[in-house]
mmCIF file of C-alpha atoms in Angstrom:
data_model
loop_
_atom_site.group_PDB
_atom_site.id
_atom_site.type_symbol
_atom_site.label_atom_id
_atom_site.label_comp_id
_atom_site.label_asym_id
_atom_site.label_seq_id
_atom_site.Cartn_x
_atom_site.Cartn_y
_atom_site.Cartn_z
ATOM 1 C CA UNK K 228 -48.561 -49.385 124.205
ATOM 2 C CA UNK K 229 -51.401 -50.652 125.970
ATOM 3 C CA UNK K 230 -50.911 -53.560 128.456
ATOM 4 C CA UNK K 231 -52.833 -56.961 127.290
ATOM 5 C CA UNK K 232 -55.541 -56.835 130.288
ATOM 6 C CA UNK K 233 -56.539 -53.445 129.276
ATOM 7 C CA UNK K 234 -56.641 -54.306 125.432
ATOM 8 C CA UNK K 235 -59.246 -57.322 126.264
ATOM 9 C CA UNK K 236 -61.087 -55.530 128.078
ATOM 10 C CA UNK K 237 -61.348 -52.097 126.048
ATOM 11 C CA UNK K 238 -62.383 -54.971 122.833
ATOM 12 C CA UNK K 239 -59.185 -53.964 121.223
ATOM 13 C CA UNK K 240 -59.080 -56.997 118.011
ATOM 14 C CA UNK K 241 -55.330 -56.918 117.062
ATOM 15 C CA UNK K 242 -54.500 -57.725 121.141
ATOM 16 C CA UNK K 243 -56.627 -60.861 121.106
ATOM 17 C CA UNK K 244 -55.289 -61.913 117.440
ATOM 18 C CA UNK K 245 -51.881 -61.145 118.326
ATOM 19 C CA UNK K 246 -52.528 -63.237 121.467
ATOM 20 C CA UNK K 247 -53.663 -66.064 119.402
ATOM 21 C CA UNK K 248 -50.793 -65.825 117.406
ATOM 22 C CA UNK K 249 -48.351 -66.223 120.145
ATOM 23 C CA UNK K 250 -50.175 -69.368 121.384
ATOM 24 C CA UNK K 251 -49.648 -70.686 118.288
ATOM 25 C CA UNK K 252 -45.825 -69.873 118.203
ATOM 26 C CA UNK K 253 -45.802 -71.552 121.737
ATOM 27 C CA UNK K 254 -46.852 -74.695 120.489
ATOM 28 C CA UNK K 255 -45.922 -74.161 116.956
ATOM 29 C CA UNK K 256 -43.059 -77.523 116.227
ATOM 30 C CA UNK K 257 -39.420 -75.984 116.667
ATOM 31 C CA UNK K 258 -37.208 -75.810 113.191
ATOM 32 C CA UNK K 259 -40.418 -75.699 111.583
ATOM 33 C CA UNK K 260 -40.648 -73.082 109.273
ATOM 34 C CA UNK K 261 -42.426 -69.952 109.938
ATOM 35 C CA UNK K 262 -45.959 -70.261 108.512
ATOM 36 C CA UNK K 263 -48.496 -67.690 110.019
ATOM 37 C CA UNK K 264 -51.907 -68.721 108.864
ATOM 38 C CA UNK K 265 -51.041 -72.051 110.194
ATOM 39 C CA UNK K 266 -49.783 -70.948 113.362
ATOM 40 C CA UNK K 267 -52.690 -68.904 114.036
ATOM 41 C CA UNK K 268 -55.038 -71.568 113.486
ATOM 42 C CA UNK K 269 -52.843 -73.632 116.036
ATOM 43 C CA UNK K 270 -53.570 -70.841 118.247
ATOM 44 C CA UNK K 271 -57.476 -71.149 117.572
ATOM 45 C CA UNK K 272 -57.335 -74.924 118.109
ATOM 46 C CA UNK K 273 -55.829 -74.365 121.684
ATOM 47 C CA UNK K 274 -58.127 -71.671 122.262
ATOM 48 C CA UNK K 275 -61.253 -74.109 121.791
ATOM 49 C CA UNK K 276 -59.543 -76.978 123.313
ATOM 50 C CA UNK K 277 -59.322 -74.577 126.531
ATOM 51 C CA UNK K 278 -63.004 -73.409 126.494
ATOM 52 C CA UNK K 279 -63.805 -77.423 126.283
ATOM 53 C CA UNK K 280 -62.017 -78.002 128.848
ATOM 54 C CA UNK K 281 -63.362 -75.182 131.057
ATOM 55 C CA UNK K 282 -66.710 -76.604 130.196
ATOM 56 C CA UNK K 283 -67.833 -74.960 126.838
ATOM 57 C CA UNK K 284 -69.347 -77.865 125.709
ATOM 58 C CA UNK K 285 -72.976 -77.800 124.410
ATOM 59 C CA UNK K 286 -71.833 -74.664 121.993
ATOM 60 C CA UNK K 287 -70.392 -75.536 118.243
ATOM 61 C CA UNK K 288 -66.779 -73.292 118.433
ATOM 62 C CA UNK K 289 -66.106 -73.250 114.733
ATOM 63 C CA UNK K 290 -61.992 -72.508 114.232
ATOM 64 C CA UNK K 291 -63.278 -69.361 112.367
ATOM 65 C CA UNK K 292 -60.527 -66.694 111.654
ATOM 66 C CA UNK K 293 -62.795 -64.632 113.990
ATOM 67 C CA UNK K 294 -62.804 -66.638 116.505
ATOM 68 C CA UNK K 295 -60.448 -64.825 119.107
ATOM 69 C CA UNK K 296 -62.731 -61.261 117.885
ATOM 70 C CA UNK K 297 -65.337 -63.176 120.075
ATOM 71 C CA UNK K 298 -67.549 -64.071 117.229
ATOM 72 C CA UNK K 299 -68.797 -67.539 118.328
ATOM 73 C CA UNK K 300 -71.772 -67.429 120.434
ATOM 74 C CA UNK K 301 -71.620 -69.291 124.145
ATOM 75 C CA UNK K 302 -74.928 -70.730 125.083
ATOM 76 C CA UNK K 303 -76.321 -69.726 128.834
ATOM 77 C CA UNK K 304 -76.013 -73.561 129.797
ATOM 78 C CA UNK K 305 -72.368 -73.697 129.322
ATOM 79 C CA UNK K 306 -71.550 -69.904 131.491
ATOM 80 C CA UNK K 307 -73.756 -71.486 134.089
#
């Protein structure tokens, strides 16, 4: 076990997927059935509407399913 600050940082893949997953189950309709792939694209969704909001917003953030692997590329503009 590795705790999830420590995982991000040392690039571990399964800690950021399995964090996208459980944003997705957060926001994921209750009684609905249990559908990963969609849940984990719920959890993408929220990820990009969060970098929006924090200002991401002259870089294209495809919902790619590696996405939370830190694929996408962040122009300098929108770090600044």
């Amino acid at each position: 076990r590795v705790p999830m600050i420590n995982a991000l940082q040392r690039s571990l893949n399964t800690a950021a997927v399995w964090l996208t997953l459980k944003v997705g189950e957060h926001y994921w309709p209750k009684g609905a059935g249990y559908h990963m792939a969609r849940i984990s694209a719920l959890g993408r969704q929220k990820i990009v509407d969060l970098a929006r909001a924090m200002g991401v917003v002259n870089t294209p953030l495809n919902d790619t399913v590696s996405l939370p692997l830190g694929a996408g590329e962040v122009k300098a503009i929108d770090m600044a």
